[in-house]
Amino acid sequence: MAVTTLTYGQRLDALRAAKLEQTREKQEVLGAMDHDDWAVVLPPPELREVIDAISGSGEPITDCIYKGWHPQSNHPSGGFFGPRAVGDNYRDFLEHHPVYIDPNSSLAGAYMFNFMSYRKPYWNPDFDYSHLQPDQEKYQLIHGIGGSQHFCQDLQIGLDLGWQGLLEKIRRYRKLNYPHGHDFYHGIGSVVHGVQDWIRRHADAARAMAERETDPVLRRNLEEIAAMNAHLVTEPPRTFRDACQWILWYQMVARMFNGSGSLGQLDVLLAPYYERDTAAGLLTDEEAIFHIACLLLRDTAYIQLGGPDADGRDVTNHLSYLVLEAGHRLGIPANIGVSVGEGIDPGLLQRGVEIIVGDRHGYPKFLGSDHVVAGTVRNGVPLEAARQRTYSGCHWSAIPGREYGLMDIVKINFGAVFDVALRDMLAGERAPHTLDALWERFVHHLARAVAVVAEGLDVHMAHMHDVFPELVLDLCCHGPIEKGLDASHGGVEFYLLGVDGAALATVADSFAAIEQRVVREGRLTWEDLLRHLDADWAGPDGERARLMMSSVPRFGHGNTPADDYAWRISEAFSALVTAKPTPAGFRMVPGLFSWALTIAMGARLGATPNGRRAGEPISQGANPHPGFRKDGAPTALAVAVAAVQPGYGNTAPLQIDLEPSIASDEAARSQIASLIRTHFDLGGTQINMNVLDTQKLLEAYEDPSKYPDLVVRVTGFSAYFSSLSPEFRKMVVDRVLAAESA
Amino acid sequence: MIRGTVFDIQRFSVHDGPGIRSTVFLKGCSLRCFWCHNPEGIRPQPEIQFEPDKCIGCGECVLVCPQGAQLLDGDQRVFVRDRCDACGQCVETCYAGALSLVGRAMAVEDVLAEVMQDRPFYDSSGGGVTLSGGEPVLQTEFARALLARLQAGDVHTAIETAGYYPWERLETLLPHIDLVMMDLKQMDSARHRAATGAPNERILQTARRLAQTAIPVIFRVPVIPTVNDTPGAIRAIAAFVGELSALRGAALPLELLPFHRLAESKYTSLGREYAARSLPASVEHFAELQTVVQEYGF
């Protein structure tokens, strides 16, 4: 009798199919998801309650919470604040969280809820910052007060200690520091107890499932899962598979707690286990790839492959390739970055390009190590630490376990600042209406916006530990447990607070349009311009005026006034952000990135002189507006974005969409590889790339259900195209079509 | 100062030679191939291109046209191309981008300012700059000055040519060219004339002369239905390139390029008839023709 046994390939196919089905169900229940896919799995229908919430990155989302579970409030506002309340509630939440085991997966667990969605109110109203609100409103600032995670833990700490070891460490330092940090230690300890309970229930469930399972391969798998997790409740991982499972528990607990997706250097973390197991004959590459795929399946964490270690030596290893391969075989949204730079194994770039051209899933992304490291040093960070800064979020990096950054949260919309500046200048009766005066007002208001952000950051840094401390990331950082201080409160070594600019091209093009049409050619008066902006280009002469302003050569074309303005704006912004720390002494670091907020920030902004209508999206990150050149040349784009880098180690990613039919696959691979290398040589810091089949994209735009598995890189994150809202789908399609019109 | 008439500069060109390139399109051609992919490159003089779907009907062009070439007839906007002398005043006022001027007088410096922006990409990809057209060799002095400057800057240079001109013109450029890509269309001179307006003897002569130099050459055949999409026509060209290889004493490459109809809207915008409209958009047996070429060892 022929015995058929399930292969890893078949199991992966089954897991992928289950994932697609779960995604379809999420689309039905939650509607559009304009964010990272996260891999959250819906709870059973009887436990679902759909609500409006705020995500870990501070954007409004529709979310599904645990029906019937409520956190205990410790405040008249109805909220729960501070380490004790947060830790106890999270423990209770974990103790209620359902068990999820897919017998095809080698790892147990899936997460179903965002704890953050219970954070209502989001901020403790006792810590008042209403004095900042008028200016925050005036400049439409995304101020980041109350924002969480967006830095990177050092998983090595947890892998070495295991959950019980972490608990003992907490007890040891609690005793040592008593009575300091009493609530903090209580809260962080509660989290560990909650995690242990969740893991233990999975071990029990796997054992029960194994008894019922008829397929011999799956039964054995379930037995292994049961044994592995019974061990991991307390002990550190021993094997490669154990380590994957441990990291998955930690990552899911961090993700649920406050949206953290920072995983860091997976190839380095897993290397010792891989070496030990393969040497002992316990692990093949196929098995390793499968375990990694099972890990990636359950969270779309941000991972860096390759890159320098503290001494500047490249860490690329065989496992870097296996992780890359696992993401490739999965074919679902994934946020894995390949390091590119001096001394880094070029094979990794080559393999990454092969995959992105072959798969057309916007996977992987590419990280410019050299300028991230060099820029980080400019903040006074020692070189050894700067080298270890690891890609761990949409567009950002952090030194694992040693840096708190609040990255990718604070956004200054240059468009809103420009609007204030233009109106300010035109309102002054005596002031001359000149370009110089406008520039002076723009820099003046930009400075004010940065100052308001700085004051807001101080509010955050002073109170966040008492609002919603980082009880999960703290577990694997160097300092918080030792010092009894949350990472947001002095627990770690480096504080580099990210402050991003947005709408660079919108404003550069606006300056250039005014220079040409109003100042040089005199085709429009300043007053006419203001009238058109107020009327959103309505009226008999409105559309013509709009076209007149939008037909001026734009940033990205190369050698135009708009290119100069973009550079000047970036320079001025960087200078203002780095000129001085916040009043409380925290260093701020400039970046250029608008993330998923490109649409939301545009929606709030009135018409702009570049011919943009009120409410339309602002330009994306450091990118030019789509249509910046007739030939849409990727090289022009790469030159333009390299030229406006803020230069302090936080990135201004290049978002680039390519059509693979440009040439044969082989020629495309070689051209794309040299495009990537050259952008980084020119100063670039990160590349988010799609290599897309335009026809397929257009068909999916007409009918998203036609290609449920089409994955696109929206910006720093990747997502199923069918999960995006119509506005986001349009943004991606517009970008691709503009690049195509060549 | 020498000026050339340039109708486009395309950065990140990927069909015009090795690596990442910029292609400079020079206006004017001595052939009249009825399927021409770049009809805006045929005439040497600047001309106005009009894309009706972009027109918002504001009528500003009518007000500024000194020739009365832009007219309003009721609601209908009419462009009387015969009256137009391509002064470009209407283009200046057409913010909608419906009117554009094809062909700008550019100095060598102007072209360099544009193409040298991508210098780092040429270096990292083994690319460079390609002159195309039109027939770039016809603007001999300008092409020579531009190629010489590129060569002096260590930029790889290539040219795409159809070979229909006195040999001396190309000969003066060759010292500054790293790669020639030359079209061959039909070995039968009468059929060649019917398709392109010119017999092929001079073109074949150019090819022979080229074969006797040491410059890298790639011969390319645009496979056009009704012109050369038969195994016989392709075989004849392959045999000819085989002779050329013998002349050089080394194999010269031959590539087939598939036909497409992407140029159709350009014909409309230039007010010209697109004679290739009725041709099928792809050559069904392109693969078969490829094997014909392969039989000859290419």
XYZ file of N, CA, C and O in Angstrom, chain A residues 470-628:
636
model
N 6.053 50.621 27.878
C 6.455 49.605 26.881
C 6.727 48.275 27.563
O 7.845 47.753 27.495
N 5.723 47.698 28.173
C 5.972 46.543 29.023
C 6.458 45.308 28.274
O 7.069 44.427 28.875
N 6.226 45.226 26.971
C 6.734 44.062 26.241
C 8.146 44.332 25.698
O 9.061 43.555 25.934
N 8.323 45.460 25.004
C 9.658 45.740 24.465
C 10.674 45.917 25.601
O 11.843 45.549 25.458
N 10.239 46.463 26.734
C 11.141 46.632 27.885
C 11.794 45.304 28.294
O 12.930 45.283 28.760
N 11.037 44.209 28.125
C 11.546 42.902 28.560
C 12.869 42.565 27.896
O 13.718 41.915 28.497
N 13.006 42.978 26.634
C 14.216 42.620 25.889
C 15.044 43.849 25.535
O 15.561 43.958 24.426
N 15.104 44.799 26.449
C 16.013 45.930 26.255
C 17.089 45.907 27.338
O 16.921 45.295 28.379
N 18.170 46.597 27.028
C 19.266 46.690 27.989
C 19.002 47.890 28.883
O 19.189 49.021 28.449
N 18.531 47.657 30.097
C 18.355 48.787 31.012
C 17.040 48.874 31.742
O 17.045 49.077 32.964
N 15.899 48.737 31.051
C 14.635 48.975 31.762
C 14.465 48.112 33.011
O 14.128 48.638 34.084
N 14.716 46.807 32.888
C 14.539 45.959 34.068
C 15.631 46.280 35.093
O 15.376 46.398 36.291
N 16.841 46.460 34.590
C 17.953 46.748 35.496
C 17.697 48.033 36.282
O 17.969 48.112 37.477
N 17.155 49.034 35.589
C 16.979 50.343 36.236
C 15.578 50.541 36.807
O 15.329 51.537 37.485
N 14.669 49.662 36.456
C 13.293 49.881 36.893
C 12.670 51.065 36.190
O 11.825 51.760 36.755
N 13.089 51.311 34.961
C 12.578 52.451 34.198
C 12.113 51.997 32.825
O 12.826 51.282 32.117
N 10.927 52.468 32.459
C 10.407 52.192 31.122
C 11.356 52.782 30.075
O 12.037 53.781 30.318
N 11.335 52.181 28.876
C 12.192 52.688 27.795
C 11.861 54.136 27.455
O 12.741 54.892 27.026
N 10.631 54.532 27.646
C 10.264 55.914 27.335
C 10.659 56.860 28.463
O 10.399 58.054 28.403
N 11.298 56.322 29.507
C 11.533 57.117 30.716
C 12.973 57.016 31.208
O 13.238 57.103 32.403
N 13.874 56.796 30.273
C 15.276 56.741 30.682
C 15.822 55.340 30.822
O 16.960 55.156 31.244
N 15.023 54.319 30.481
C 15.461 52.929 30.641
C 16.594 52.527 29.719
O 17.378 51.653 30.044
N 16.670 53.162 28.532
C 17.706 52.726 27.576
C 18.771 53.803 27.382
O 18.718 54.880 27.979
N 19.718 53.495 26.495
C 20.943 54.277 26.377
C 20.803 55.485 25.437
O 21.279 56.571 25.741
N 20.173 55.256 24.285
C 20.106 56.314 23.265
C 18.675 56.794 23.063
O 17.758 55.973 22.934
N 18.539 58.113 23.001
C 17.238 58.699 22.679
C 17.370 59.542 21.425
O 17.969 60.616 21.434
N 16.868 59.008 20.320
C 16.913 59.708 19.028
C 15.470 59.757 18.544
O 14.941 58.768 18.044
N 14.818 60.873 18.740
C 13.395 60.936 18.452
C 13.165 61.348 17.001
O 13.589 62.419 16.566
N 12.492 60.477 16.278
C 12.282 60.699 14.853
C 11.252 61.799 14.599
O 10.179 61.812 15.194
N 11.619 62.721 13.726
C 10.684 63.775 13.294
C 10.714 63.784 11.761
O 11.736 64.115 11.161
N 9.611 63.389 11.165
C 9.588 63.277 9.702
C 8.888 64.462 9.056
O 7.875 64.946 9.552
N 9.434 64.876 7.931
C 8.770 65.855 7.082
C 7.978 65.138 6.002
O 8.315 64.026 5.612
N 6.911 65.796 5.543
C 6.087 65.219 4.481
C 5.691 66.323 3.517
O 5.769 67.504 3.855
N 5.267 65.929 2.320
C 4.818 66.870 1.276
C 5.972 67.696 0.712
O 5.785 68.834 0.283
N 7.152 67.114 0.678
C 8.316 67.830 0.139
C 8.069 68.293 -1.302
O 8.263 69.463 -1.638
N 7.636 67.390 -2.153
C 7.445 67.742 -3.564
C 6.286 68.717 -3.733
O 6.349 69.635 -4.561
N 5.252 68.542 -2.941
C 4.098 69.448 -3.039
C 4.558 70.884 -2.833
O 4.158 71.800 -3.569
N 5.408 71.076 -1.831
C 5.840 72.439 -1.510
C 6.936 72.914 -2.475
O 6.925 74.065 -2.923
N 7.866 72.034 -2.829
C 8.906 72.432 -3.790
C 8.268 72.864 -5.110
O 8.634 73.894 -5.693
N 7.313 72.082 -5.565
C 6.630 72.423 -6.818
C 5.819 73.705 -6.668
O 5.677 74.480 -7.628
N 5.282 73.936 -5.484
C 4.515 75.169 -5.256
C 5.432 76.386 -5.350
O 5.097 77.391 -5.983
N 6.583 76.303 -4.714
C 7.550 77.398 -4.804
C 7.945 77.653 -6.267
O 7.991 78.781 -6.735
N 8.239 76.552 -6.978
C 8.687 76.707 -8.369
C 7.587 77.284 -9.244
O 7.849 78.113 -10.131
N 6.349 76.871 -9.007
C 5.229 77.372 -9.798
C 5.046 78.867 -9.554
O 4.813 79.645 -10.487
N 5.169 79.278 -8.294
C 5.040 80.707 -7.980
C 6.190 81.482 -8.621
O 5.999 82.538 -9.227
N 7.393 80.931 -8.493
C 8.549 81.623 -9.076
C 8.339 81.875 -10.564
O 8.545 82.976 -11.068
N 7.901 80.839 -11.294
C 7.758 80.993 -12.741
C 6.522 81.801 -13.134
O 6.616 82.767 -13.885
N 5.396 81.437 -12.620
C 4.155 82.021 -13.134
C 3.820 83.369 -12.510
O 3.303 84.254 -13.194
N 4.091 83.506 -11.215
C 3.733 84.758 -10.539
C 4.870 85.778 -10.632
O 4.663 86.916 -11.040
N 6.073 85.336 -10.291
C 7.173 86.292 -10.177
C 7.832 86.565 -11.531
O 7.960 87.714 -11.945
N 8.223 85.509 -12.234
C 8.996 85.724 -13.453
C 8.130 86.128 -14.638
O 8.414 87.080 -15.341
N 7.061 85.421 -14.854
C 6.228 85.691 -16.027
C 5.090 86.652 -15.745
O 4.512 87.224 -16.668
N 4.754 86.814 -14.488
C 3.666 87.737 -14.128
C 2.313 87.350 -14.711
O 1.463 88.194 -14.959
N 2.093 86.062 -14.896
C 0.820 85.641 -15.489
C -0.307 85.605 -14.473
O -1.473 85.482 -14.830
N 0.085 85.625 -13.216
C -0.903 85.547 -12.142
C -0.400 86.457 -11.029
O 0.793 86.490 -10.762
N -1.322 87.204 -10.387
C -0.886 88.011 -9.244
C -0.959 87.145 -7.988
O -1.611 86.100 -7.963
N -0.287 87.606 -6.949
C -0.347 86.918 -5.658
C -1.805 86.819 -5.189
O -2.227 85.793 -4.655
N -2.539 87.907 -5.421
C -3.931 87.937 -4.962
C -4.780 86.922 -5.735
O -5.642 86.244 -5.160
N -4.512 86.854 -7.052
C -5.229 85.861 -7.854
C -4.940 84.451 -7.351
O -5.836 83.606 -7.267
N -3.667 84.248 -7.055
C -3.272 82.919 -6.586
C -4.067 82.556 -5.329
O -4.645 81.473 -5.229
N -4.106 83.491 -4.382
C -4.806 83.237 -3.125
C -6.295 82.980 -3.387
O -6.905 82.084 -2.785
N -6.854 83.774 -4.310
C -8.272 83.592 -4.650
C -8.512 82.167 -5.199
O -9.458 81.491 -4.805
N -7.620 81.729 -6.076
C -7.780 80.391 -6.645
C -7.621 79.310 -5.573
O -8.338 78.305 -5.584
N -6.682 79.504 -4.660
C -6.492 78.502 -3.606
C -7.737 78.432 -2.730
O -8.211 77.345 -2.378
N -8.255 79.624 -2.378
C -9.451 79.654 -1.525
C -10.642 79.014 -2.222
O -11.476 78.375 -1.587
N -10.719 79.230 -3.536
C -11.855 78.692 -4.296
C -11.597 77.265 -4.763
O -12.423 76.685 -5.462
N -10.433 76.721 -4.382
C -10.048 75.389 -4.847
C -10.113 75.301 -6.370
O -10.639 74.342 -6.926
N -9.627 76.338 -7.018
C -9.511 76.403 -8.485
C -10.875 76.366 -9.178
O -10.960 75.995 -10.344
N -11.919 76.754 -8.447
C -13.245 76.807 -9.089
C -13.363 78.114 -9.865
O -12.459 78.950 -9.853
N -14.485 78.314 -10.523
C -14.693 79.543 -11.273
C -14.229 79.408 -12.695
O -13.525 78.448 -13.044
N -14.619 80.376 -13.536
C -14.372 80.263 -14.978
C -12.884 80.148 -15.336
O -12.523 79.426 -16.254
N -12.017 80.862 -14.611
C -10.592 80.805 -14.970
C -9.806 79.861 -14.066
O -8.590 79.784 -14.139
N -10.522 79.135 -13.207
C -9.836 78.313 -12.200
C -9.048 77.160 -12.788
O -7.871 76.992 -12.469
N -9.673 76.383 -13.627
C -8.996 75.196 -14.145
C -7.776 75.579 -14.971
O -6.730 74.930 -14.915
N -7.914 76.671 -15.740
C -6.774 77.107 -16.535
C -5.622 77.550 -15.643
O -4.454 77.222 -15.890
N -5.962 78.265 -14.582
C -4.921 78.702 -13.644
C -4.262 77.486 -12.986
O -3.039 77.428 -12.815
N -5.090 76.514 -12.649
C -4.549 75.304 -12.013
C -3.569 74.594 -12.949
O -2.470 74.212 -12.547
N -3.985 74.464 -14.198
C -3.113 73.802 -15.173
C -1.836 74.611 -15.398
O -0.755 74.065 -15.578
N -1.992 75.934 -15.374
C -0.819 76.790 -15.555
C 0.203 76.527 -14.442
O 1.408 76.423 -14.702
N -0.292 76.427 -13.218
C 0.623 76.209 -12.093
C 1.185 74.786 -12.096
O 2.331 74.563 -11.711
N 0.382 73.833 -12.536
C 0.857 72.447 -12.463
C 1.745 72.079 -13.652
O 2.397 71.039 -13.630
N 1.777 72.947 -14.686
C 2.591 72.593 -15.855
C 4.025 73.114 -15.756
O 4.804 72.975 -16.683
N 4.361 73.684 -14.609
C 5.740 74.130 -14.387
C 6.607 72.898 -14.097
O 6.148 71.972 -13.427
N 7.843 72.860 -14.636
C 8.700 71.683 -14.390
C 8.814 71.366 -12.900
O 8.976 72.261 -12.081
N 8.719 70.095 -12.585
C 8.569 69.684 -11.197
C 9.846 69.092 -10.607
O 10.733 68.660 -11.329
N 9.803 69.027 -9.290
C 10.858 68.327 -8.565
C 10.941 66.894 -9.110
O 9.925 66.233 -9.259
N 12.158 66.479 -9.388
C 12.362 65.131 -9.920
C 12.769 65.171 -11.379
O 13.380 64.237 -11.880
N 12.416 66.285 -12.060
C 12.778 66.376 -13.468
C 14.296 66.447 -13.626
O 14.873 65.889 -14.540
N 14.909 67.146 -12.700
C 16.362 67.330 -12.770
C 16.710 68.695 -13.314
O 16.142 69.122 -14.316
N 17.616 69.383 -12.636
C 18.093 70.701 -13.092
C 16.982 71.737 -13.235
O 17.024 72.550 -14.151
N 15.996 71.703 -12.387
C 14.931 72.709 -12.463
C 14.882 73.474 -11.141
O 15.402 73.002 -10.121
N 14.242 74.654 -11.137
C 14.076 75.364 -9.866
C 13.376 74.497 -8.820
O 13.712 74.563 -7.635
N 12.425 73.680 -9.235
C 11.726 72.831 -8.257
C 12.695 71.866 -7.588
O 12.588 71.593 -6.387
N 13.654 71.358 -8.354
C 14.671 70.476 -7.753
C 15.483 71.230 -6.708
O 15.799 70.702 -5.646
N 15.804 72.494 -7.040
C 16.546 73.308 -6.069
C 15.730 73.553 -4.802
O 16.248 73.469 -3.695
N 14.465 73.869 -4.985
C 13.629 74.121 -3.803
C 13.535 72.878 -2.923
O 13.579 72.974 -1.699
N 13.375 71.714 -3.549
C 13.255 70.489 -2.753
C 14.504 70.308 -1.891
O 14.423 69.977 -0.706
N 15.644 70.554 -2.504
C 16.899 70.416 -1.763
C 16.960 71.436 -0.616
O 17.322 71.103 0.516
N 16.574 72.692 -0.934
C 16.623 73.743 0.099
C 15.676 73.432 1.254
O 16.005 73.670 2.420
N 14.490 72.937 0.936
C 13.513 72.630 1.988
C 14.052 71.520 2.890
O 14.002 71.616 4.119
N 14.602 70.483 2.249
C 15.144 69.381 3.042
C 16.281 69.859 3.940
O 16.361 69.494 5.120
N 17.159 70.702 3.370
C 18.275 71.257 4.150
C 17.779 72.069 5.337
O 18.264 71.937 6.458
N 16.805 72.947 5.054
C 16.290 73.826 6.110
C 15.636 72.989 7.202
O 15.836 73.235 8.403
N 14.901 71.977 6.798
C 14.212 71.115 7.765
C 15.225 70.372 8.641
O 15.120 70.360 9.871
N 16.229 69.783 7.992
C 17.250 69.058 8.755
C 17.961 69.975 9.745
O 18.208 69.591 10.890
N 18.281 71.170 9.272
C 18.988 72.114 10.141
C 18.132 72.478 11.350
O 18.623 72.513 12.484
N 16.846 72.706 11.116
C 15.967 73.098 12.221
C 15.781 71.965 13.229
O 15.765 72.182 14.437
N 15.630 70.750 12.716
C 15.369 69.617 13.612
C 16.605 69.281 14.449
O 16.504 68.901 15.618
N 17.786 69.446 13.842
C 19.005 69.037 14.555
C 19.688 70.194 15.282
O 20.651 69.974 16.003
N 19.181 71.416 15.086
C 19.861 72.588 15.663
C 19.962 72.502 17.172
O 20.988 72.809 17.764
N 18.894 72.070 17.787
C 18.940 71.958 19.249
C 17.992 70.853 19.697
O 17.051 70.507 18.974
N 18.255 70.282 20.863
C 17.365 69.233 21.354
C 16.038 69.830 21.830
O 15.861 71.053 21.831
N 15.135 69.000 22.229
C 13.885 69.480 22.819
C 14.232 70.225 24.111
O 15.335 70.043 24.650
N 13.314 71.046 24.617
C 13.628 71.768 25.864
C 14.097 70.833 26.982
O 14.949 71.185 27.784
N 13.575 69.604 27.015
C 13.998 68.668 28.061
C 15.298 67.952 27.694
O 15.798 67.143 28.475
N 15.823 68.221 26.501
C 17.139 67.696 26.163
C 17.172 66.463 25.296
O 18.203 65.796 25.197
N 16.083 66.117 24.627
C 16.081 64.951 23.753
C 16.466 65.338 22.333
O 15.937 66.297 21.781
N 17.370 64.565 21.771
C 17.797 64.830 20.411
C 16.716 64.389 19.423
O 16.128 63.323 19.573
N 16.482 65.229 18.426
C 15.517 64.881 17.372
C 16.289 64.582 16.083
O 17.320 65.166 15.823
N 15.749 63.656 15.298
C 16.426 63.232 14.073
C 15.461 63.366 12.893
O 14.361 62.816 12.922
N 15.885 64.095 11.848
C 14.980 64.315 10.715
C 14.926 63.143 9.736
O 15.930 62.491 9.480
N 13.752 62.906 9.216
C 13.556 61.944 8.128
C 12.516 62.524 7.186
O 11.895 63.553 7.485
N 12.339 61.889 6.045
C 11.280 62.317 5.122
C 10.443 61.097 4.803
O 10.915 60.178 4.124
N 9.234 61.093 5.323
C 8.386 59.920 5.103
C 6.969 60.266 5.510
O 6.756 60.822 6.586
N 6.032 59.948 4.659
C 4.643 60.261 5.012
C 3.835 59.008 5.284
O 2.676 59.085 5.629
N 4.466 57.834 5.058
C 3.837 56.568 5.398
C 2.438 56.499 4.808
O 2.152 57.045 3.764
N 1.534 55.846 5.482
C 0.171 55.700 4.963
C -0.609 57.001 5.107
O -1.762 57.086 4.713
N 0.021 58.015 5.711
C -0.705 59.258 5.979
C -0.709 60.201 4.783
O -1.252 61.295 4.869
N -0.087 59.799 3.683
C -0.065 60.613 2.468
C -1.487 61.061 2.097
O -1.710 62.209 1.726
N -2.413 60.159 2.225
C -3.798 60.466 1.868
C -4.473 61.283 2.966
O -5.109 62.305 2.695
N -4.296 60.853 4.221
C -4.956 61.549 5.326
C -4.457 62.989 5.468
O -5.247 63.917 5.691
N -3.157 63.199 5.339
C -2.627 64.560 5.465
C -3.099 65.425 4.300
O -3.361 66.608 4.459
N -3.199 64.816 3.136
C -3.712 65.549 1.979
C -5.177 65.921 2.155
O -5.615 67.002 1.759
N -5.925 65.018 2.777
C -7.360 65.255 2.934
C -7.637 66.503 3.773
O -8.641 67.184 3.589
N -6.721 66.807 4.702
C -6.909 67.978 5.577
C -6.411 69.262 4.948
O -6.679 70.354 5.456
N -5.629 69.140 3.897
C -4.921 70.303 3.364
C -5.685 70.920 2.190
O -6.139 70.210 1.300
N -5.803 72.246 2.210
C -6.466 72.964 1.123
C -5.650 72.897 -0.166
O -4.600 72.257 -0.229
N -6.134 73.590 -1.206
C -5.432 73.610 -2.491
C -4.040 74.201 -2.307
O -3.825 75.051 -1.446
N -3.090 73.726 -3.114
C -1.712 74.238 -3.029
C -1.291 74.785 -4.396
O -1.823 74.344 -5.423
N -0.335 75.734 -4.408
C -0.002 76.433 -5.659
C 0.600 75.553 -6.750
O 0.781 76.013 -7.872
N 0.913 74.301 -6.452
C 1.427 73.414 -7.502
C 0.294 72.859 -8.355
O 0.521 71.967 -9.162
N -0.914 73.369 -8.142
C -2.042 72.902 -8.937
C -2.772 71.735 -8.300
O -3.690 71.170 -8.885
N -2.349 71.382 -7.102
C -3.031 70.300 -6.378
C -4.357 70.826 -5.841
O -4.428 71.919 -5.306
N -5.410 70.029 -6.008
C -6.722 70.424 -5.486
C -6.806 70.131 -3.994
O -6.092 69.261 -3.487
N -7.700 70.850 -3.324
C -7.902 70.620 -1.893
C -8.259 69.162 -1.666
O -9.041 68.584 -2.425
N -7.660 68.590 -0.645
C -8.025 67.232 -0.267
C -7.302 66.130 -1.021
O -7.346 64.974 -0.622
N -6.639 66.484 -2.104
C -5.898 65.437 -2.830
C -4.671 65.033 -2.006
O -4.167 65.817 -1.208
N -4.167 63.805 -2.235
C -2.992 63.372 -1.471
C -1.817 64.338 -1.651
O -1.664 64.950 -2.714
N -1.023 64.460 -0.610
C 0.237 65.181 -0.743
C 1.231 64.245 -1.431
O 0.942 63.063 -1.624
N 2.379 64.768 -1.781
C 3.400 63.910 -2.379
C 3.845 62.886 -1.343
O 3.798 63.136 -0.142
N 4.292 61.733 -1.826
C 4.619 60.642 -0.923
C 6.079 60.705 -0.476
O 6.984 60.664 -1.301
N 6.279 60.792 0.815
C 7.629 60.764 1.366
C 8.547 61.773 0.706
O 8.220 62.941 0.578
N 9.717 61.307 0.271
C 10.680 62.179 -0.403
C 10.485 62.125 -1.912
O 11.253 62.714 -2.661
N 9.454 61.425 -2.359
C 9.255 61.244 -3.801
C 8.697 62.487 -4.471
O 7.971 63.255 -3.851
N 9.027 62.663 -5.759
C 8.325 63.663 -6.564
C 6.858 63.275 -6.721
O 6.487 62.126 -6.468
N 6.045 64.225 -7.159
C 4.672 63.890 -7.510
C 4.690 62.980 -8.741
O 5.520 63.168 -9.630
N 3.767 62.028 -8.831
C 3.675 61.228 -10.054
C 3.539 62.157 -11.263
O 2.920 63.205 -11.174
N 4.130 61.769 -12.370
C 4.078 62.611 -13.564
C 5.152 63.679 -13.577
O 5.073 64.636 -14.339
N 6.186 63.506 -12.749
C 7.238 64.526 -12.626
C 8.078 64.653 -13.889
O 8.763 65.636 -14.075
